[in-house]
Amino acid sequence: MSFGGGRGRGRGYGGRGGGGRGRGGGGGPSDGSQPRLKLCRDFASTGNCRHGDRCNFSHAIKIHASVEASDKNPDFKPSYHSRGYQGQSNKKQKDKHKVTSVAVWETNGAIKLFTGSHDGKWRLWNAAPAANGNGATLTKEFEHFVGGPVDTVRMASHYFFCGFEASPTEAPDAKAGMVHGWNLNAASDPPLELWMGPMAKYAGSGRIKSLWAAPDGRVWSGGSDGCIRQWAFNPTGGPGGKGGFALVRHMCGHLGAVAGLALIGTHLWSGGADGTVRLWNIESGEVAHVIAAAKKDAAQSNPAPAAGHAGAVTGLLSFDNPSDGSSFAITSSLDETVKVWNATNGECVASEKHGQGVTSIALTKDLKGNALLLCGLFYGDIMVRGTVSNPPLVLLMKISHQFLGVGHELGPVNDIQPGPHNTFYAVADDGKLTVWQITGEFGCDIFRGGR
């Protein structure tokens, strides 16, 4: 997913927080909260620190690789907002097409990554251990031009799905949302295409901003037109009577792009640019509950943590408490908050601000198996929070290029995805794909319950 263009690292609404000096990095957001740990600059960037166990800063995360994952944008024009922190030029990063999404594919013991970019290409990367045994390398194995900007890529079992914008054959001067799915067990076969019908060979009238696939072959797509569409695999339902995905129903109600989808129990949760979160009955397609958006002016003057979001919803995750099996939904928003909702009754049980818009979220685990929440931010930072922690959503660490010299120099961070062996992968408007690994402890005394 992509949520608008990032701005330079200056002051103003959603500006950068301070904190962190010397070798340590990652100060707190502008709302005054501070992370419990500050990351060692040397260890984060190289995996080594001459101070070893005597270092005053944390060795909990390090970067393995950072690569350019998109082509140059020929329409790039330098402007005031493309200037960097303290006036330094960010043209080298900003003249790249934004990378919108990343998906992880584990196959035959190897880790492969798919990325999608607004240059109209998806790319396949091999994340292999470095020859010296320290870190990892990213090698591009393949790229494919689909005809227009790629907004989302997702893996489901052995299928790779790509949502992009292109011109349908029946209307060559118009644009529509497309979804293609490749069976990776038969990679040489042409992709399966999600069509609204034989006379409408596209997946939506707007761009495809989110995808969710269930193990039983059901797929939901969220469009910029505010409509969710449900698809089901049919062995003879595709073009020419071959296997494919047939449209089951339309689920309309959002007043803007549908940026997040998650199947939780018997309901499909969706988050939209209108600030609302909607729960849909997956059998009937009807809306079962709406978490209304908060009015922006009222939320800024008198914030109510239990209220809905006062900005566009940018991400949505399902989370099960390992101690008691209770289910939750986690949402992120450009209103600078992450909120946790009881999946049973829709009650907001936790809310935290970040000092800048939250543009992507993902769940991963620490070395002891405790669940962590990764929050990608508008200006390129990544925050690490607890989940079932005391207090909830406690801020553990902040990864900031400004302090560490590595990571995403420009945001937004459009997508984060967890991988095996405590790794996670991030992409942003700067055109980069970064690979990180959790290597140390965050202070497990904050976690309560089982794992």
Short mmCIF file of C-alpha atoms in Angstrom, two decimals:
data_model
loop_
_atom_site.label_atom_id
_atom_site.label_comp_id
_atom_site.label_asym_id
_atom_site.label_seq_id
_atom_site.Cartn_x
_atom_site.Cartn_y
_atom_site.Cartn_z
CA MET A 1 0.00 0.00 0.00
CA SER A 2 1.06 3.58 -0.61
CA PHE A 3 -0.27 6.58 1.25
CA GLY A 4 0.82 9.77 -0.41
CA GLY A 5 4.19 11.35 -0.95
CA GLY A 6 6.62 11.81 1.89
CA ARG A 7 7.94 15.23 2.77
CA GLY A 8 11.34 16.45 3.82
CA ARG A 9 12.51 16.01 7.38
CA GLY A 10 11.47 19.40 8.66
CA ARG A 11 9.12 20.84 11.22
CA GLY A 12 5.36 21.24 11.13
CA TYR A 13 2.43 18.86 11.43
CA GLY A 14 3.59 15.32 11.98
CA GLY A 15 7.21 16.51 12.28
CA ARG A 16 10.10 14.50 13.55
CA GLY A 17 10.78 13.84 17.20
CA GLY A 18 14.12 14.43 18.84
CA GLY A 19 16.33 12.33 21.05
CA GLY A 20 19.31 10.09 20.63
CA ARG A 21 22.92 11.25 20.53
CA GLY A 22 26.29 9.75 19.79
CA ARG A 23 26.25 6.11 18.75
CA GLY A 24 22.73 5.55 20.01
CA GLY A 25 19.81 6.24 17.76
CA GLY A 26 16.08 6.52 17.68
CA GLY A 27 14.53 9.22 19.81
CA GLY A 28 10.89 9.37 20.69
CA PRO A 29 8.03 10.91 18.73
CA SER A 30 6.96 14.51 19.13
CA ASP A 31 4.19 13.66 21.63
CA GLY A 32 6.88 13.22 24.28
CA SER A 33 6.87 9.46 24.78
CA GLN A 34 10.28 7.82 24.67
CA PRO A 35 11.26 4.31 23.60
CA ARG A 36 12.53 2.03 26.33
CA LEU A 37 15.65 1.21 24.33
CA LYS A 38 17.93 3.16 22.00
CA LEU A 39 19.54 1.26 19.20
CA CYS A 40 23.34 1.18 18.80
CA ARG A 41 24.23 2.94 15.57
CA ASP A 42 27.31 0.80 14.90
CA PHE A 43 25.57 -2.52 15.55
CA ALA A 44 22.43 -1.57 13.63
CA SER A 45 24.40 -0.61 10.51
CA THR A 46 27.21 -3.22 10.53
CA GLY A 47 26.22 -5.97 12.97
CA ASN A 48 29.32 -5.21 15.04
CA CYS A 49 30.14 -2.94 17.96
CA ARG A 50 33.61 -2.52 19.45
CA HIS A 51 32.08 -2.09 22.90
CA GLY A 52 30.39 -5.52 22.81
CA ASP A 53 28.39 -6.32 25.94
CA ARG A 54 29.63 -3.08 27.55
CA CYS A 55 27.74 -0.93 25.03
CA ASN A 56 25.20 1.42 26.60
CA PHE A 57 22.86 1.01 23.65
CA SER A 58 20.73 -1.87 22.43
CA HIS A 59 21.90 -4.57 20.02
CA ALA A 60 18.33 -5.80 19.45
CA ILE A 61 18.03 -5.04 15.71
CA LYS A 62 20.41 -4.84 12.77
CA ILE A 63 20.01 -4.19 9.05
CA HIS A 64 21.10 -6.91 6.65
CA ALA A 65 20.59 -5.28 3.28
CA SER A 66 19.20 -2.24 1.48
CA VAL A 67 18.66 -2.16 -2.28
CA GLU A 68 17.09 0.09 -4.87
CA ALA A 69 13.88 -1.72 -5.79
CA SER A 70 12.44 0.57 -8.48
CA ASP A 71 13.41 2.49 -11.58
CA LYS A 72 14.00 6.21 -11.85
CA ASN A 73 10.92 8.38 -12.18
CA PRO A 74 11.32 10.43 -15.37
CA ASP A 75 8.61 12.85 -14.20
CA PHE A 76 10.50 13.76 -11.02
CA LYS A 77 10.97 17.49 -10.50
CA PRO A 78 12.92 18.83 -7.50
CA SER A 79 10.88 21.07 -5.24
CA TYR A 80 10.96 22.51 -1.74
CA HIS A 81 9.24 19.42 -0.37
CA SER A 82 11.89 17.15 -1.92
CA ARG A 83 14.56 18.79 0.21
CA GLY A 84 15.86 16.73 3.06
CA TYR A 85 16.51 17.20 6.75
CA GLN A 86 18.49 20.39 7.48
CA GLY A 87 18.40 21.32 3.81
CA GLN A 88 20.23 18.27 2.45
CA SER A 89 19.03 17.17 -0.97
CA ASN A 90 17.06 13.93 -1.18
CA LYS A 91 16.91 13.91 -4.97
CA LYS A 92 18.84 10.65 -5.21
CA GLN A 93 16.11 8.88 -3.28
CA LYS A 94 13.10 10.90 -4.34
CA ASP A 95 13.67 10.53 -8.08
CA LYS A 96 12.88 6.83 -7.76
CA HIS A 97 9.38 5.44 -8.17
CA LYS A 98 7.86 4.54 -4.83
CA VAL A 99 7.85 0.89 -3.78
CA THR A 100 4.39 0.14 -2.48
CA SER A 101 4.42 -3.40 -1.14
CA VAL A 102 6.45 -6.48 -0.33
CA ALA A 103 5.52 -10.16 0.06
CA VAL A 104 7.57 -13.03 1.51
CA TRP A 105 7.78 -16.43 -0.19
CA GLU A 106 9.48 -19.32 1.61
CA THR A 107 10.30 -22.08 -0.84
CA ASN A 108 12.58 -25.12 -0.54
CA GLY A 109 14.50 -23.61 2.33
CA ALA A 110 15.06 -20.32 0.50
CA ILE A 111 13.59 -16.91 1.24
CA LYS A 112 12.26 -15.04 -1.78
CA LEU A 113 10.69 -11.59 -1.81
CA PHE A 114 8.24 -10.00 -4.21
CA THR A 115 8.06 -6.21 -4.42
CA GLY A 116 5.67 -3.97 -6.33
CA SER A 117 6.43 -0.45 -7.52
CA HIS A 118 4.82 2.47 -9.26
CA ASP A 119 7.21 1.95 -12.17
CA GLY A 120 4.75 -0.76 -13.24
CA LYS A 121 6.89 -3.73 -12.28
CA TRP A 122 6.90 -6.49 -9.74
CA ARG A 123 10.26 -7.95 -8.89
CA LEU A 124 11.45 -11.23 -7.39
CA TRP A 125 14.43 -11.14 -5.02
CA ASN A 126 16.52 -13.90 -3.49
CA ALA A 127 17.47 -13.16 0.13
CA ALA A 128 20.55 -15.35 0.62
CA PRO A 129 23.13 -15.41 3.43
CA ALA A 130 26.20 -13.30 2.71
CA ALA A 131 29.33 -15.14 1.59
CA ASN A 132 31.21 -14.05 4.70
CA GLY A 133 28.46 -15.45 6.93
CA ASN A 134 27.58 -11.99 8.25
CA GLY A 135 24.24 -10.65 7.14
CA ALA A 136 22.42 -11.34 3.88
CA THR A 137 22.46 -10.31 0.26
CA LEU A 138 19.55 -9.43 -2.00
CA THR A 139 19.78 -10.53 -5.61
CA LYS A 140 17.14 -9.64 -8.17
CA GLU A 141 16.11 -12.81 -10.00
CA PHE A 142 13.29 -11.56 -12.17
CA GLU A 143 11.12 -8.54 -12.97
CA HIS A 144 7.87 -8.29 -14.85
CA PHE A 145 6.16 -5.22 -16.30
CA VAL A 146 2.38 -5.39 -15.84
CA GLY A 147 1.46 -2.19 -17.63
CA GLY A 148 0.80 0.29 -14.83
CA PRO A 149 1.54 1.21 -11.20
CA VAL A 150 1.57 -1.75 -8.80
CA ASP A 151 -0.28 -0.90 -5.57
CA THR A 152 -0.20 -4.23 -3.71
CA VAL A 153 1.42 -7.67 -3.86
CA ARG A 154 0.47 -10.59 -1.64
CA MET A 155 1.32 -14.27 -1.16
CA ALA A 156 -1.28 -16.93 -0.33
CA SER A 157 -0.05 -20.51 -0.18
CA HIS A 158 1.67 -21.05 -3.55
CA TYR A 159 -0.13 -18.18 -5.29
CA PHE A 160 1.35 -14.73 -5.86
CA PHE A 161 -1.21 -11.94 -6.36
CA CYS A 162 -0.50 -8.53 -7.84
CA GLY A 163 -2.92 -5.59 -7.87
CA PHE A 164 -2.14 -2.86 -10.38
CA GLU A 165 -3.66 -0.23 -12.65
CA ALA A 166 -3.84 -0.71 -16.41
CA SER A 167 -6.04 -0.10 -19.45
CA PRO A 168 -8.59 -2.82 -20.21
CA THR A 169 -8.75 -4.05 -23.79
CA GLU A 170 -12.33 -2.78 -24.26
CA ALA A 171 -11.41 0.75 -23.12
CA PRO A 172 -7.78 1.40 -24.08
CA ASP A 173 -7.87 5.07 -23.06
CA ALA A 174 -9.32 4.38 -19.60
CA LYS A 175 -7.78 2.92 -16.46
CA ALA A 176 -9.04 0.13 -14.23
CA GLY A 177 -7.87 -1.99 -11.33
CA MET A 178 -6.40 -5.35 -12.26
CA VAL A 179 -5.53 -8.40 -10.17
CA HIS A 180 -3.37 -11.19 -11.59
CA GLY A 181 -2.47 -14.35 -9.71
CA TRP A 182 0.46 -16.63 -10.55
CA ASN A 183 0.56 -20.27 -9.52
CA LEU A 184 4.18 -20.57 -8.38
CA ASN A 185 4.01 -24.35 -8.72
CA ALA A 186 3.52 -23.77 -12.44
CA ALA A 187 5.32 -20.48 -12.89
CA SER A 188 5.50 -20.75 -16.68
CA ASP A 189 1.70 -20.74 -16.96
CA PRO A 190 -0.03 -17.43 -17.70
CA PRO A 191 -1.50 -15.68 -14.66
CA LEU A 192 -5.07 -16.11 -13.52
CA GLU A 193 -7.00 -12.87 -13.98
CA LEU A 194 -9.76 -11.63 -11.70
CA TRP A 195 -12.54 -10.31 -13.91
CA MET A 196 -15.80 -8.65 -12.97
CA GLY A 197 -17.31 -10.44 -15.95
CA PRO A 198 -16.66 -11.58 -19.55
CA MET A 199 -17.48 -8.05 -20.76
CA ALA A 200 -15.57 -6.35 -17.94
CA LYS A 201 -12.10 -7.86 -17.94
CA TYR A 202 -10.82 -6.05 -14.88
CA ALA A 203 -11.12 -6.38 -11.10
CA GLY A 204 -12.56 -2.95 -10.30
CA SER A 205 -13.33 0.49 -11.63
CA GLY A 206 -10.75 1.93 -9.24
CA ARG A 207 -7.21 0.92 -8.34
CA ILE A 208 -6.71 -2.16 -6.16
CA LYS A 209 -5.39 -0.94 -2.81
CA SER A 210 -5.61 -4.10 -0.67
CA LEU A 211 -5.92 -7.87 -0.99
CA TRP A 212 -6.74 -10.67 1.44
CA ALA A 213 -6.67 -14.36 0.52
CA ALA A 214 -8.04 -17.25 2.59
CA PRO A 215 -6.66 -20.82 2.45
CA ASP A 216 -9.91 -22.10 0.93
CA GLY A 217 -9.45 -20.06 -2.25
CA ARG A 218 -11.53 -17.02 -1.37
CA VAL A 219 -10.00 -13.64 -2.19
CA TRP A 220 -11.16 -10.14 -1.24
CA SER A 221 -9.95 -7.02 -3.01
CA GLY A 222 -10.33 -3.46 -1.77
CA GLY A 223 -10.51 -0.68 -4.32
CA SER A 224 -9.95 3.05 -4.46
CA ASP A 225 -13.65 3.27 -5.42
CA GLY A 226 -14.59 2.25 -1.85
CA CYS A 227 -15.84 -1.16 -2.91
CA ILE A 228 -14.75 -4.58 -1.65
CA ARG A 229 -15.16 -7.50 -4.02
CA GLN A 230 -15.15 -11.16 -3.06
CA TRP A 231 -13.80 -13.79 -5.41
CA ALA A 232 -13.76 -17.59 -5.25
CA PHE A 233 -11.59 -20.07 -7.12
CA ASN A 234 -13.49 -22.14 -9.65
CA PRO A 235 -11.75 -24.96 -11.57
CA THR A 236 -13.72 -24.05 -14.69
CA GLY A 237 -14.69 -20.46 -13.90
CA GLY A 238 -11.81 -18.67 -15.57
CA PRO A 239 -11.33 -17.42 -19.13
CA GLY A 240 -11.87 -20.11 -21.73
CA GLY A 241 -13.35 -22.49 -19.19
CA LYS A 242 -10.05 -22.95 -17.39
CA GLY A 243 -9.47 -22.55 -13.68
CA GLY A 244 -9.85 -19.04 -12.38
CA PHE A 245 -11.42 -16.73 -9.84
CA ALA A 246 -15.08 -15.83 -10.25
CA LEU A 247 -16.69 -12.73 -8.75
CA VAL A 248 -19.03 -13.64 -5.88
CA ARG A 249 -20.27 -10.27 -4.61
CA HIS A 250 -19.69 -6.55 -4.22
CA MET A 251 -19.51 -5.08 -0.71
CA CYS A 252 -19.80 -1.31 -0.91
CA GLY A 253 -19.94 1.25 1.87
CA HIS A 254 -16.59 2.96 2.30
CA LEU A 255 -16.37 6.54 1.07
CA GLY A 256 -12.80 6.24 -0.11
CA ALA A 257 -10.07 3.72 -0.82
CA VAL A 258 -10.15 0.45 1.12
CA ALA A 259 -6.63 0.29 2.51
CA GLY A 260 -6.79 -2.73 4.82
CA LEU A 261 -8.57 -6.09 4.94
CA ALA A 262 -8.42 -8.92 7.47
CA LEU A 263 -10.58 -11.98 8.03
CA ILE A 264 -11.22 -12.35 11.78
CA GLY A 265 -13.58 -15.13 12.80
CA THR A 266 -16.78 -14.90 10.79
CA HIS A 267 -16.28 -11.26 9.83
CA LEU A 268 -14.17 -9.49 7.26
CA TRP A 269 -12.75 -6.29 8.76
CA SER A 270 -11.97 -3.38 6.46
CA GLY A 271 -10.38 0.01 6.99
CA GLY A 272 -10.82 2.93 4.64
CA ALA A 273 -9.56 6.36 3.71
CA ASP A 274 -12.84 7.71 5.16
CA GLY A 275 -11.53 6.81 8.63
CA THR A 276 -14.13 4.12 9.27
CA VAL A 277 -13.60 0.48 10.16
CA ARG A 278 -16.32 -1.86 8.93
CA LEU A 279 -17.16 -5.46 9.84
CA TRP A 280 -18.79 -7.54 7.11
CA ASN A 281 -20.67 -10.83 7.40
CA ILE A 282 -18.71 -13.06 5.04
CA GLU A 283 -21.72 -15.27 4.27
CA SER A 284 -24.14 -12.50 3.31
CA GLY A 285 -21.79 -9.66 2.44
CA GLU A 286 -23.81 -7.30 4.64
CA VAL A 287 -22.28 -4.78 7.04
CA ALA A 288 -22.56 -6.10 10.61
CA HIS A 289 -20.96 -3.17 12.43
CA VAL A 290 -19.34 0.19 11.71
CA ILE A 291 -16.71 1.88 13.86
CA ALA A 292 -17.37 5.49 12.94
CA ALA A 293 -14.57 7.94 12.25
CA ALA A 294 -13.92 10.77 14.70
CA LYS A 295 -14.23 14.35 13.51
CA LYS A 296 -10.71 15.69 12.92
CA ASP A 297 -11.17 19.08 14.62
CA ALA A 298 -12.81 17.54 17.67
CA ALA A 299 -10.17 14.80 17.91
CA GLN A 300 -7.33 17.34 17.89
CA SER A 301 -8.86 19.58 20.56
CA ASN A 302 -10.24 16.84 22.82
CA PRO A 303 -8.75 13.45 21.86
CA ALA A 304 -10.71 10.40 22.98
CA PRO A 305 -8.58 7.22 22.82
CA ALA A 306 -11.67 5.01 22.63
CA ALA A 307 -13.06 6.86 19.60
CA GLY A 308 -12.56 5.88 15.98
CA HIS A 309 -9.78 7.18 13.79
CA ALA A 310 -9.68 10.85 12.82
CA GLY A 311 -7.77 10.19 9.61
CA ALA A 312 -7.43 7.66 6.83
CA VAL A 313 -6.99 4.08 7.99
CA THR A 314 -3.78 2.74 6.45
CA GLY A 315 -3.44 -0.80 7.80
CA LEU A 316 -5.38 -3.58 9.50
CA LEU A 317 -4.18 -6.77 11.20
CA SER A 318 -5.70 -9.66 13.12
CA PHE A 319 -4.10 -10.66 16.42
CA ASP A 320 -4.88 -13.52 18.81
CA ASN A 321 -3.78 -13.17 22.43
CA PRO A 322 -1.61 -16.27 23.04
CA SER A 323 -2.46 -16.36 26.74
CA ASP A 324 -6.24 -16.73 26.46
CA GLY A 325 -7.03 -17.00 22.72
CA SER A 326 -9.01 -13.75 22.60
CA SER A 327 -9.10 -12.07 19.20
CA PHE A 328 -8.28 -8.48 18.33
CA ALA A 329 -7.98 -6.22 15.32
CA ILE A 330 -5.17 -3.67 15.10
CA THR A 331 -5.52 -0.60 12.89
CA SER A 332 -3.18 2.21 11.89
CA SER A 333 -4.01 5.67 10.59
CA LEU A 334 -2.69 8.95 9.27
CA ASP A 335 -4.14 10.47 12.47
CA GLU A 336 -0.83 9.26 14.01
CA THR A 337 -2.42 6.47 16.07
CA VAL A 338 -2.50 2.72 16.28
CA LYS A 339 -5.63 1.29 17.89
CA VAL A 340 -6.48 -2.18 19.17
CA TRP A 341 -10.09 -3.39 18.96
CA ASN A 342 -11.80 -6.28 20.69
CA ALA A 343 -12.84 -8.46 17.76
CA THR A 344 -15.89 -9.72 19.66
CA ASN A 345 -17.63 -6.41 20.42
CA GLY A 346 -15.66 -3.75 18.51
CA GLU A 347 -14.53 -1.98 21.68
CA CYS A 348 -11.27 0.00 21.52
CA VAL A 349 -8.98 -1.45 24.20
CA ALA A 350 -5.75 0.46 23.45
CA SER A 351 -4.61 3.49 21.47
CA GLU A 352 -1.18 5.09 21.07
CA LYS A 353 0.08 8.14 19.17
CA HIS A 354 3.31 8.24 17.18
CA GLY A 355 3.98 11.91 16.43
CA GLN A 356 3.58 11.29 12.69
CA GLY A 357 1.19 9.35 10.48
CA VAL A 358 1.33 5.55 10.74
CA THR A 359 1.36 4.17 7.20
CA SER A 360 1.89 0.43 7.68
CA ILE A 361 1.86 -2.20 10.44
CA ALA A 362 3.01 -5.80 10.81
CA LEU A 363 3.32 -8.41 13.54
CA THR A 364 6.54 -10.24 14.33
CA LYS A 365 8.14 -11.90 17.39
CA ASP A 366 11.14 -11.36 19.61
CA LEU A 367 13.70 -14.07 20.34
CA LYS A 368 11.47 -15.56 23.06
CA GLY A 369 8.36 -15.66 20.90
CA ASN A 370 6.62 -12.59 22.35
CA ALA A 371 4.52 -10.74 19.79
CA LEU A 372 5.81 -7.36 18.61
CA LEU A 373 4.09 -4.71 16.51
CA LEU A 374 6.10 -2.98 13.78
CA CYS A 375 4.82 0.46 12.79
CA GLY A 376 6.00 2.08 9.56
CA LEU A 377 5.75 5.87 9.72
CA PHE A 378 5.14 8.77 7.38
CA TYR A 379 8.69 10.12 7.46
CA GLY A 380 10.47 6.80 6.99
CA ASP A 381 10.91 5.67 10.61
CA ILE A 382 9.87 2.32 12.06
CA MET A 383 8.70 1.94 15.65
CA VAL A 384 8.71 -1.35 17.55
CA ARG A 385 5.97 -1.81 20.14
CA GLY A 386 4.76 -4.51 22.46
CA THR A 387 1.32 -6.05 21.94
CA VAL A 388 0.15 -8.01 24.97
CA SER A 389 2.48 -5.92 27.10
CA ASN A 390 2.27 -3.92 30.29
CA PRO A 391 1.36 -1.24 29.42
CA PRO A 392 -0.30 -2.25 26.12
CA LEU A 393 1.49 -1.14 22.95
CA VAL A 394 4.51 -0.04 24.98
CA LEU A 395 7.08 1.75 22.79
CA LEU A 396 10.25 -0.34 22.79
CA MET A 397 12.44 1.10 20.05
CA LYS A 398 12.55 3.52 17.14
CA ILE A 399 14.52 2.89 13.94
CA SER A 400 15.39 6.23 12.37
CA HIS A 401 17.72 6.95 9.45
CA GLN A 402 18.31 10.39 10.93
CA PHE A 403 20.10 8.84 13.92
CA LEU A 404 21.33 5.50 12.58
CA GLY A 405 22.42 6.44 9.05
CA VAL A 406 20.67 3.34 7.67
CA GLY A 407 17.08 2.55 6.79
CA HIS A 408 14.59 4.65 4.87
CA GLU A 409 15.69 8.24 4.46
CA LEU A 410 12.31 9.24 3.09
CA GLY A 411 8.84 7.92 3.82
CA PRO A 412 6.18 6.93 3.93
CA VAL A 413 7.05 3.35 4.82
CA ASN A 414 4.40 1.79 2.62
CA ASP A 415 4.59 -1.83 3.74
CA ILE A 416 6.29 -4.08 6.29
CA GLN A 417 6.17 -7.87 6.26
CA PRO A 418 7.62 -10.40 8.73
CA GLY A 419 9.84 -13.27 7.64
CA PRO A 420 11.49 -16.34 9.14
CA HIS A 421 14.27 -16.23 11.73
CA ASN A 422 13.04 -12.94 13.25
CA THR A 423 13.52 -11.02 10.02
CA PHE A 424 11.28 -8.30 8.61
CA TYR A 425 11.20 -6.42 5.33
CA ALA A 426 10.17 -2.84 4.57
CA VAL A 427 9.59 -0.71 1.45
CA ALA A 428 9.02 3.02 1.13
CA ASP A 429 8.66 6.03 -1.12
CA ASP A 430 12.45 6.31 -1.36
CA GLY A 431 12.41 3.32 -3.73
CA LYS A 432 14.27 1.03 -1.34
CA LEU A 433 13.74 -2.46 0.03
CA THR A 434 15.36 -3.03 3.43
CA VAL A 435 15.98 -6.27 5.32
CA TRP A 436 16.17 -6.30 9.13
CA GLN A 437 16.61 -8.90 11.83
CA ILE A 438 15.78 -8.94 15.53
CA THR A 439 18.94 -10.10 17.28
CA GLY A 440 18.51 -9.23 20.95
CA GLU A 441 16.14 -8.77 23.86
CA PHE A 442 13.65 -5.94 24.40
CA GLY A 443 13.09 -6.49 28.11
CA CYS A 444 10.57 -9.29 28.41
CA ASP A 445 9.48 -8.18 31.88
CA ILE A 446 6.94 -5.97 30.09
CA PHE A 447 5.14 -8.92 28.56
CA ARG A 448 2.35 -10.65 30.40
CA GLY A 449 0.63 -13.94 29.69
CA GLY A 450 1.87 -16.89 27.68
CA ARG A 451 3.34 -17.02 24.22
#
